[in-house]
CSV table of C-alpha atoms and ligand atoms in Angstrom, one decimal:
chain,number,residue,atom,x,y,z
A,1,UNK,CA,-2.0,29.7,0.2
A,2,UNK,CA,0.3,28.0,3.2
A,3,UNK,CA,-1.1,27.4,6.1
A,4,UNK,CA,0.7,30.2,7.8
A,5,UNK,CA,-0.8,33.0,5.8
A,6,UNK,CA,-4.3,31.5,6.6
A,7,UNK,CA,-3.5,31.7,9.9
A,8,UNK,CA,-1.8,34.8,9.9
A,9,UNK,CA,-5.4,36.0,8.2
A,10,UNK,CA,-7.0,35.1,11.7
A,11,UNK,CA,-4.6,37.2,13.5
A,12,UNK,CA,-2.4,34.5,14.9
A,13,UNK,CA,1.4,34.4,14.0
A,14,UNK,CA,2.4,31.0,13.3
A,15,UNK,CA,5.9,29.7,14.1
A,16,UNK,CA,8.2,29.7,11.0
A,17,UNK,CA,9.0,25.9,11.0
A,18,UNK,CA,5.3,25.7,9.4
A,19,UNK,CA,5.5,29.2,7.2
A,20,UNK,CA,6.5,27.2,3.9
A,21,UNK,CA,4.2,24.2,4.3
A,22,UNK,CA,0.9,24.8,2.1
A,23,UNK,CA,-2.7,23.2,2.8
A,24,UNK,CA,-2.6,19.4,1.3
A,25,UNK,CA,-4.4,19.6,-1.6
A,26,UNK,CA,-5.6,16.4,-0.9
A,27,UNK,CA,-7.4,17.4,2.3
A,28,UNK,CA,-8.5,20.6,0.2
A,29,UNK,CA,-10.0,18.2,-2.5
A,30,UNK,CA,-11.7,15.7,0.1
A,31,UNK,CA,-13.3,18.8,2.2
A,32,UNK,CA,-14.7,20.3,-1.1
A,33,UNK,CA,-16.0,16.8,-2.5
A,34,UNK,CA,-17.6,16.0,1.1
A,35,UNK,CA,-19.3,19.3,0.7
A,36,UNK,CA,-20.4,18.7,-3.0
A,37,UNK,CA,-21.7,15.6,-1.3
A,38,UNK,CA,-23.8,17.1,1.4
A,39,UNK,CA,-25.1,19.4,-1.2
A,40,UNK,CA,-26.9,16.1,-2.5
A,41,UNK,CA,-24.5,15.7,-5.7
A,42,UNK,CA,-23.5,12.2,-6.4
A,43,UNK,CA,-19.9,12.5,-5.6
A,44,UNK,CA,-17.4,9.5,-5.7
A,45,UNK,CA,-14.3,9.9,-3.5
A,46,UNK,CA,-11.4,8.1,-4.8
A,47,UNK,CA,-9.2,9.4,-2.3
A,48,UNK,CA,-9.0,7.1,0.6
A,49,UNK,CA,-5.6,6.1,1.8
A,50,UNK,CA,-7.0,3.2,3.7
A,51,UNK,CA,-8.1,-0.4,2.9
A,52,UNK,CA,-11.9,-0.8,2.6
A,53,UNK,CA,-12.0,-4.0,4.6
A,54,UNK,CA,-12.5,-4.2,8.4
A,55,UNK,CA,-9.7,-5.1,11.0
A,56,UNK,CA,-9.7,-8.9,11.3
A,57,UNK,CA,-12.0,-10.4,14.2
A,58,UNK,CA,-9.2,-12.1,16.0
A,59,UNK,CA,-7.5,-8.5,16.3
A,60,UNK,CA,-10.6,-7.1,17.6
A,61,UNK,CA,-10.7,-10.0,20.1
A,62,UNK,CA,-7.0,-9.3,21.5
A,63,UNK,CA,-7.9,-5.8,22.0
A,64,UNK,CA,-11.2,-6.8,24.0
A,65,UNK,CA,-9.2,-9.1,25.8
A,66,UNK,CA,-6.3,-6.7,26.7
A,67,UNK,CA,-8.9,-4.1,27.7
A,68,UNK,CA,-10.4,-6.7,30.3
A,69,UNK,CA,-6.7,-7.7,31.5
A,70,UNK,CA,-6.6,-4.3,32.4
A,71,UNK,CA,-3.8,-3.4,29.8
A,72,UNK,CA,-5.2,0.1,30.1
A,73,UNK,CA,-2.0,2.1,31.2
A,74,UNK,CA,1.1,3.6,30.1
A,75,UNK,CA,3.3,1.1,28.3
A,76,UNK,CA,6.9,1.0,27.8
A,77,UNK,CA,8.0,4.0,26.2
A,78,UNK,CA,8.9,2.8,22.8
A,79,UNK,CA,6.5,-0.1,22.6
A,80,UNK,CA,5.9,-3.2,24.9
A,81,UNK,CA,8.0,-6.3,25.0
A,82,UNK,CA,5.4,-8.4,23.7
A,83,UNK,CA,5.0,-6.2,20.6
A,84,UNK,CA,8.7,-5.8,19.9
A,85,UNK,CA,9.0,-9.3,20.1
A,86,UNK,CA,6.4,-9.8,17.5
A,87,UNK,CA,8.2,-7.3,15.5
A,88,UNK,CA,11.3,-9.2,15.6
A,89,UNK,CA,9.8,-12.4,14.4
A,90,UNK,CA,7.8,-10.8,11.8
A,91,UNK,CA,11.1,-9.0,10.5
A,92,UNK,CA,12.9,-12.4,10.6
A,93,UNK,CA,10.1,-14.7,9.1
A,94,UNK,CA,9.0,-12.3,6.4
A,95,UNK,CA,12.0,-10.2,5.6
A,96,UNK,CA,15.1,-12.4,6.6
A,97,UNK,CA,16.3,-9.8,8.8
A,98,UNK,CA,17.7,-9.7,12.5
A,99,UNK,CA,16.6,-7.1,14.6
A,100,UNK,CA,17.0,-7.6,18.5
A,101,UNK,CA,14.4,-5.7,20.6
A,102,UNK,CA,16.6,-2.4,21.4
A,103,UNK,CA,16.8,-2.1,17.7
A,104,UNK,CA,13.0,-2.3,17.4
A,105,UNK,CA,10.8,1.0,18.0
A,106,UNK,CA,6.8,1.2,18.3
A,107,UNK,CA,5.0,4.5,17.8
A,108,UNK,CA,1.5,6.0,17.0
A,109,UNK,CA,1.6,5.1,13.5
A,110,UNK,CA,4.4,5.1,10.9
A,111,UNK,CA,3.6,8.6,10.7
A,112,UNK,CA,5.2,9.1,14.0
A,113,UNK,CA,8.1,6.8,13.4
A,114,UNK,CA,9.0,9.3,10.3
A,115,UNK,CA,8.4,12.2,12.7
A,116,UNK,CA,10.2,10.8,15.4
A,117,UNK,CA,13.4,9.9,13.2
A,118,UNK,CA,13.7,13.1,11.4
A,119,UNK,CA,13.3,15.2,14.5
A,120,UNK,CA,16.0,12.9,15.9
A,121,UNK,CA,18.5,13.3,13.4
A,122,UNK,CA,17.9,16.0,11.1
A,123,UNK,CA,19.5,19.6,11.6
A,124,UNK,CA,18.7,23.0,9.9
A,125,UNK,CA,19.8,22.8,6.5
A,126,UNK,CA,20.3,19.0,6.2
A,127,UNK,CA,19.2,17.2,2.9
A,128,UNK,CA,16.6,14.4,2.8
A,129,UNK,CA,16.6,12.9,-1.2
A,130,UNK,CA,13.0,12.0,-2.1
A,131,UNK,CA,12.1,10.5,-5.3
A,132,UNK,CA,8.6,11.9,-6.6
A,133,UNK,CA,6.0,11.2,-6.8
A,134,UNK,CA,6.1,10.8,-3.0
A,135,UNK,CA,3.7,10.4,-0.2
A,136,UNK,CA,3.0,14.2,0.6
A,137,UNK,CA,3.9,13.8,4.1
A,138,UNK,CA,7.4,13.2,3.7
A,139,UNK,CA,8.4,16.6,2.5
A,140,UNK,CA,6.2,18.1,4.8
A,141,UNK,CA,7.7,16.5,8.0
A,142,UNK,CA,10.9,17.2,6.6
A,143,UNK,CA,10.6,20.7,6.6
A,144,UNK,CA,8.9,20.7,10.0
A,145,UNK,CA,12.2,19.3,11.4
A,146,UNK,CA,14.2,21.8,9.5
A,147,UNK,CA,15.6,19.7,6.7
A,148,UNK,CA,15.5,20.4,3.0
A,149,UNK,CA,13.5,17.9,0.8
A,150,UNK,CA,15.6,17.2,-1.8
A,151,UNK,CA,13.1,16.0,-4.7
A,152,UNK,CA,14.3,14.0,-7.9
A,153,UNK,CA,11.3,13.3,-10.3
A,154,UNK,CA,10.6,9.8,-11.6
A,155,UNK,CA,8.2,9.7,-14.2
A,156,UNK,CA,6.4,6.6,-15.4
A,157,UNK,CA,8.7,6.1,-18.1
A,158,UNK,CA,11.3,5.2,-15.2
A,159,UNK,CA,8.7,3.0,-13.7
A,160,UNK,CA,8.5,5.9,-11.2
A,161,UNK,CA,11.4,4.5,-9.3
A,162,UNK,CA,14.9,6.4,-8.8
A,163,UNK,CA,18.1,5.5,-10.5
A,164,UNK,CA,21.4,4.9,-9.3
A,165,UNK,CA,22.7,8.0,-11.7
A,166,UNK,CA,20.1,10.3,-10.1
A,167,UNK,CA,20.8,9.1,-6.7
A,168,UNK,CA,24.8,9.5,-7.2
A,169,UNK,CA,24.0,13.0,-8.6
A,170,UNK,CA,22.0,14.1,-5.8
A,171,UNK,CA,24.2,13.3,-3.0
A,172,UNK,CA,26.2,16.3,-1.4
A,173,UNK,CA,27.9,16.7,1.5
A,174,UNK,CA,24.4,17.5,3.4
A,175,UNK,CA,22.8,14.7,2.4
A,176,UNK,CA,21.5,12.8,5.8
A,177,UNK,CA,19.1,10.5,4.5
A,178,UNK,CA,17.5,9.1,1.3
A,179,UNK,CA,14.1,8.2,1.8
A,180,UNK,CA,12.7,5.4,-0.6
A,181,UNK,CA,8.8,3.8,-0.5
A,182,UNK,CA,8.2,0.5,-1.9
A,183,UNK,CA,5.3,-0.1,-2.9
A,184,UNK,CA,4.8,3.2,-3.5
A,185,UNK,CA,1.7,5.8,-2.3
A,186,UNK,CA,0.9,7.1,-4.8
A,187,UNK,CA,2.5,5.3,-7.8
A,188,UNK,CA,1.9,1.7,-6.7
A,189,UNK,CA,5.2,1.0,-8.0
A,190,UNK,CA,7.7,-1.4,-6.1
A,191,UNK,CA,11.4,-2.0,-6.4
A,192,UNK,CA,12.6,-5.6,-7.0
A,193,UNK,CA,15.9,-6.8,-5.7
A,194,UNK,CA,17.4,-5.7,-9.1
A,195,UNK,CA,15.9,-2.2,-8.9
A,196,UNK,CA,17.3,-1.9,-5.2
A,197,UNK,CA,20.9,-3.3,-6.0
A,198,UNK,CA,22.1,-0.4,-8.0
A,199,UNK,CA,20.9,2.3,-5.6
A,200,UNK,CA,22.1,0.2,-2.4
A,201,UNK,CA,25.7,0.1,-4.3
A,202,UNK,CA,25.6,4.0,-4.6
A,203,UNK,CA,24.8,4.3,-0.8
A,204,UNK,CA,27.6,1.8,0.0
A,205,UNK,CA,30.0,4.3,-1.3
A,206,UNK,CA,28.7,7.2,0.7
A,207,UNK,CA,28.8,6.2,4.2
A,208,UNK,CA,27.4,9.6,5.2
A,209,UNK,CA,24.1,9.1,3.8
A,210,UNK,CA,21.5,7.2,5.8
A,211,UNK,CA,18.7,5.0,4.3
A,212,UNK,CA,14.8,5.3,5.5
A,213,UNK,CA,12.8,2.7,3.8
A,214,UNK,CA,8.9,2.7,4.1
A,215,UNK,CA,7.7,-0.7,3.6
A,216,UNK,CA,4.1,0.3,4.6
A,217,UNK,CA,2.5,-1.7,1.3
A,218,UNK,CA,4.8,-4.8,1.9
A,219,UNK,CA,1.7,-6.9,1.7
A,220,UNK,CA,-0.2,-5.5,-0.9
A,221,UNK,CA,1.7,-6.7,-4.0
A,222,UNK,CA,0.5,-8.6,-7.3
A,223,UNK,CA,1.4,-11.0,-10.3
A,224,UNK,CA,3.6,-12.8,-8.1
A,225,UNK,CA,6.0,-9.8,-7.2
A,226,UNK,CA,8.6,-10.6,-4.6
A,227,UNK,CA,8.8,-8.1,-2.2
A,228,UNK,CA,12.1,-7.3,-0.5
A,229,UNK,CA,13.7,-5.1,2.2
A,230,UNK,CA,17.1,-3.3,1.3
A,231,UNK,CA,18.7,-4.7,4.8
A,232,UNK,CA,18.1,-8.1,3.2
A,233,UNK,CA,19.8,-7.3,0.2
A,234,UNK,CA,22.7,-5.1,1.8
A,235,UNK,CA,23.2,-6.4,5.2
A,236,UNK,CA,26.4,-3.7,5.3
A,237,UNK,CA,23.5,-1.1,5.3
A,238,UNK,CA,21.7,-2.3,8.3
A,239,UNK,CA,24.0,0.0,10.6
A,240,UNK,CA,22.6,3.0,8.9
A,241,UNK,CA,19.1,2.1,7.6
A,242,UNK,CA,15.8,2.5,9.0
A,243,UNK,CA,13.1,-0.2,8.1
A,244,UNK,CA,9.7,1.5,8.5
A,245,UNK,CA,6.5,-0.7,8.3
A,246,UNK,CA,3.1,-0.8,10.2
A,247,UNK,CA,-0.1,-2.4,10.7
A,248,UNK,CA,-2.3,0.1,9.3
A,249,UNK,CA,-2.7,-1.0,5.6
A,250,UNK,CA,-2.0,-4.8,5.8
A,251,UNK,CA,-4.3,-5.3,8.6
A,252,UNK,CA,-6.7,-2.5,7.7
A,253,UNK,CA,-5.7,-1.0,11.1
A,254,UNK,CA,-5.7,2.8,10.3
A,255,UNK,CA,-7.4,3.8,13.0
A,256,UNK,CA,-5.5,1.8,15.8
A,257,UNK,CA,-2.3,4.0,15.1
A,258,UNK,CA,0.5,1.6,15.4
A,259,UNK,CA,3.5,1.9,13.1
A,260,UNK,CA,7.1,0.4,14.0
A,261,UNK,CA,10.6,0.2,12.6
A,262,UNK,CA,13.9,-1.5,13.0
A,263,UNK,CA,17.0,0.5,12.9
A,264,UNK,CA,20.6,0.9,14.8
A,265,UNK,CA,20.3,1.6,18.6
A,266,UNK,CA,21.3,4.8,18.9
A,267,UNK,CA,19.1,6.0,16.4
A,268,UNK,CA,16.2,4.2,18.0
A,269,UNK,CA,17.2,5.5,21.5
A,270,UNK,CA,17.3,9.3,20.2
A,271,UNK,CA,13.7,8.5,18.4
A,272,UNK,CA,12.7,7.4,21.9
A,273,UNK,CA,13.7,10.8,23.4
A,274,UNK,CA,11.5,12.6,21.0
A,275,UNK,CA,8.6,10.0,21.4
A,276,UNK,CA,8.9,10.4,25.1
A,277,UNK,CA,8.3,14.2,25.0
A,278,UNK,CA,5.4,13.6,22.2
A,279,UNK,CA,3.0,10.8,23.4
A,280,UNK,CA,4.9,9.0,25.9
A,281,UNK,CA,3.9,5.4,24.5
A,282,UNK,CA,1.7,4.5,21.8
A,283,UNK,CA,-1.8,2.9,22.9
A,284,UNK,CA,-1.6,0.0,25.1
A,285,UNK,CA,-4.6,-1.7,23.6
A,286,UNK,CA,-3.8,-1.1,20.1
A,287,UNK,CA,-0.3,-2.6,20.9
A,288,UNK,CA,-1.9,-5.8,22.3
A,289,UNK,CA,-4.0,-5.9,18.9
A,290,UNK,CA,-0.9,-5.5,16.9
A,291,UNK,CA,0.6,-8.6,18.9
A,292,UNK,CA,-2.3,-10.6,17.7
A,293,UNK,CA,-2.1,-9.3,14.0
A,294,UNK,CA,1.5,-9.8,13.7
A,295,UNK,CA,1.2,-13.2,15.5
A,296,UNK,CA,-2.0,-14.5,14.1
A,297,UNK,CA,-3.4,-16.1,11.0
A,298,UNK,CA,-2.0,-14.3,7.9
A,299,UNK,CA,-4.0,-16.3,5.5
A,300,UNK,CA,-6.5,-13.5,5.0
A,301,UNK,CA,-3.5,-11.3,3.4
A,302,UNK,CA,-3.7,-13.4,0.1
A,303,UNK,CA,-7.6,-13.1,-0.3
A,304,UNK,CA,-7.5,-9.1,0.3
A,305,UNK,CA,-4.8,-9.3,-2.4
A,306,UNK,CA,-6.7,-11.1,-4.7
A,307,UNK,CA,-9.6,-8.6,-4.0
A,308,UNK,CA,-7.2,-5.6,-4.6
A,309,UNK,CA,-5.8,-6.8,-7.6
A,310,UNK,CA,-9.2,-7.5,-9.1
A,311,UNK,CA,-9.9,-3.8,-8.4
A,312,UNK,CA,-6.6,-2.8,-9.9
A,313,UNK,CA,-6.9,-4.4,-13.4
A,314,UNK,CA,-10.3,-2.9,-13.7
A,315,UNK,CA,-9.1,0.7,-13.0
A,316,UNK,CA,-6.0,0.4,-15.0
A,317,UNK,CA,-7.7,-0.9,-18.0
A,318,UNK,CA,-10.6,1.6,-17.5
A,319,UNK,CA,-8.2,4.5,-17.6
A,320,UNK,CA,-6.2,2.9,-20.4
A,321,UNK,CA,-9.3,3.0,-22.5
A,322,UNK,CA,-9.9,6.7,-22.4
A,323,UNK,CA,-8.2,8.7,-25.1
A,324,UNK,CA,-5.6,11.2,-23.7
A,325,UNK,CA,-4.6,8.9,-20.4
A,326,UNK,CA,-2.1,6.5,-19.9
A,327,UNK,CA,-1.9,4.4,-16.7
A,328,UNK,CA,1.0,2.0,-15.9
A,329,UNK,CA,0.0,-1.4,-14.0
A,330,UNK,CA,1.6,-0.8,-10.8
A,331,UNK,CA,3.3,-3.7,-8.8
A,332,UNK,CA,1.4,-2.9,-5.3
A,333,UNK,CA,-0.5,-0.8,-2.9
A,334,UNK,CA,-3.9,0.5,-4.0
A,335,UNK,CA,-3.3,3.3,-6.1
A,336,UNK,CA,-3.2,4.1,-9.9
A,337,UNK,CA,-0.9,7.1,-11.1
A,338,UNK,CA,-2.2,7.7,-14.4
A,339,UNK,CA,-0.7,10.2,-16.9
A,340,UNK,CA,-2.8,12.9,-18.2
A,341,UNK,CA,-0.4,14.7,-20.3
A,342,UNK,CA,-2.8,14.0,-23.5
A,343,UNK,CA,-5.6,16.1,-22.2
A,344,UNK,CA,-3.2,19.2,-21.4
A,345,UNK,CA,-4.3,21.9,-23.5
A,346,UNK,CA,-7.8,20.6,-24.4
A,347,UNK,CA,-10.7,22.7,-23.6
A,348,UNK,CA,-13.6,22.1,-21.3
A,349,UNK,CA,-17.5,22.4,-22.6
A,350,UNK,CA,-17.5,25.6,-20.3
A,351,UNK,CA,-14.5,27.1,-22.4
A,352,UNK,CA,-11.7,26.7,-19.9
A,353,UNK,CA,-8.3,25.3,-21.1
A,354,UNK,CA,-6.9,22.4,-19.2
A,355,UNK,CA,-3.5,23.8,-18.3
A,356,UNK,CA,-2.4,21.3,-15.6
A,357,UNK,CA,-3.3,17.9,-13.8
A,358,UNK,CA,-5.0,20.2,-11.1
A,359,UNK,CA,-7.2,21.7,-13.8
A,360,UNK,CA,-8.2,18.3,-14.9
A,361,UNK,CA,-8.9,17.1,-11.7
A,362,UNK,CA,-11.1,19.7,-11.0
A,363,UNK,CA,-13.0,19.3,-14.0
A,364,UNK,CA,-13.5,15.8,-13.2
A,365,UNK,CA,-14.7,17.1,-9.7
A,366,UNK,CA,-17.1,19.7,-11.3
A,367,UNK,CA,-18.5,17.9,-14.3
A,368,UNK,CA,-18.1,13.8,-13.5
A,369,UNK,CA,-18.5,14.3,-9.6
A,370,UNK,CA,-15.5,12.1,-9.1
A,371,UNK,CA,-12.6,13.4,-6.6
A,372,UNK,CA,-9.2,12.1,-7.7
A,373,UNK,CA,-5.9,14.1,-6.5
A,374,UNK,CA,-3.6,15.4,-9.1
A,375,UNK,CA,-0.1,14.2,-9.3
A,376,UNK,CA,1.2,17.8,-8.2
A,377,UNK,CA,-0.2,17.2,-4.8
A,378,UNK,CA,2.4,14.2,-4.8
A,379,UNK,CA,5.4,16.1,-6.6
A,380,UNK,CA,4.9,15.0,-10.1
A,381,UNK,CA,2.9,16.4,-13.1
A,382,UNK,CA,0.9,15.8,-15.4
A,383,UNK,CA,-1.0,12.9,-13.3
A,384,UNK,CA,-3.2,12.1,-11.1
A,385,UNK,CA,-3.8,9.5,-8.3
A,386,UNK,CA,-7.0,7.1,-7.8
A,387,UNK,CA,-7.2,5.0,-4.7
A,388,UNK,CA,-9.3,1.9,-5.6
A,389,UNK,CA,-9.6,0.7,-2.3
A,390,UNK,CA,-13.5,1.0,-2.8
A,391,UNK,CA,-16.5,-1.0,-4.0
A,392,UNK,CA,-16.0,-2.3,-7.5
A,393,UNK,CA,-19.5,-0.7,-8.4
A,394,UNK,CA,-18.2,2.9,-7.5
A,395,UNK,CA,-15.3,2.1,-9.4
A,396,UNK,CA,-16.9,1.2,-12.4
A,397,UNK,CA,-19.4,4.1,-12.3
A,398,UNK,CA,-16.4,6.4,-11.7
A,399,UNK,CA,-14.6,5.1,-14.7
A,400,UNK,CA,-17.6,5.5,-16.6
A,401,UNK,CA,-18.1,9.0,-15.6
A,402,UNK,CA,-14.3,9.9,-16.0
A,403,UNK,CA,-14.3,8.6,-19.7
A,404,UNK,CA,-17.5,10.6,-20.4
A,405,UNK,CA,-16.0,13.9,-19.1
A,406,UNK,CA,-12.7,13.2,-21.2
A,407,UNK,CA,-15.1,12.8,-24.2
A,408,UNK,CA,-16.2,16.3,-24.0
A,409,UNK,CA,-12.9,17.8,-23.8
A,410,UNK,CA,-11.9,19.1,-27.3
B,501,LIG,C1,3.9,5.3,2.0
B,501,LIG,C2,3.0,5.4,3.6
B,501,LIG,N1,3.6,5.4,4.4
B,501,LIG,C3,3.3,5.6,5.8
B,501,LIG,C4,1.9,5.7,6.2
B,501,LIG,C5,1.4,6.3,7.5
B,501,LIG,O1,1.1,5.3,8.0
B,501,LIG,P1,0.4,4.9,9.3
B,501,LIG,O2,-0.9,5.3,9.6
B,501,LIG,O3,1.0,4.2,10.1
B,501,LIG,O4,0.9,6.2,10.3
B,501,LIG,C6,1.1,6.0,4.9
B,501,LIG,C7,-0.5,6.4,5.1
B,501,LIG,O5,-1.0,6.5,4.3
B,501,LIG,C8,1.5,5.7,3.6
B,501,LIG,O6,0.8,5.9,2.4
């Protein structure tokens, strides 16, 4: 059921721009799992899109100091000079890319960056190429902005990565953007420099196509994976690339709502037009906290990475030990995206045939009391996503229950 149908039932006629947008499966599952928990069932929810760590103390202290200094008013429209400077320095230090302050924008989360960028650049019918599985917000935001998401399936055998031939084939006169996310939510797959190069070569041949990259999980990578952002590999693409990042995941600051991007001046200016009529500016206190996050000590990132890696290994090996499941080892982020194709066609003890990944995740919720998200919510089936940003004890218990539930399928 779409939001539109649901709202219309209540006697309200929604705008056509949201008519095609469905209620997020992730939210539906979350709501159902929470309701079951309230009924007293021991539900384990493996759906969180945020680290289970706390915001670092130095960042909290910087926010308190900003309040005490009276930095509680509107700020410059798309970011304080202090934060833009810290972002420019971050891009130079960590990515080897130079952005001047007027090539940087700050918003209320990377989500608003995406929204500003598409609102500012997409006309009705413009196409945005998005490899699947994708973070669900991508296609919904593109649609709200009147664009057409062009979804390209990239399965586990392809490492969940887009290939140059697929990109070449998908580009049309109407293509406005290609949107890449590395490491990816939901697959955890990341593009190495060698993975990126052929894609960037394709883009160099098509000057009308712009590149949007979402580097949100840059700091959560494993096994020595070398994170790289496309502009560092192909500087010629800098004048048509938007490099998106934020403090939410690396610094455990999801609630502070600060995202940022570097890109061509004209686009950054157009994005500010949208932001000026949406939020006026990002939160002053959160911006001060983000300056400290980016300029302050970075040592804890490695410790947190090690903790996530431990949990990734636990989940990947636990899932691969279950007949019918197949889990690729992700390079980054805190998600696994395991295939459940081996269980499609099997029958539950209640006599229901598992026909889709959503049937499988419904079964896990009902029988194992474990809430995970089906691949269909991310545009690729038959898979399911686990967020392992939770305690090892919960993960171990969840894996035990998933194994038992799968063992009962015939
Ligand atoms: C790939 C990706 N990009 C962006 C975001 C949004 O981050 P923010 O909290 O900065 O809006 C998320 C959040 O889940 C994400 O998974």
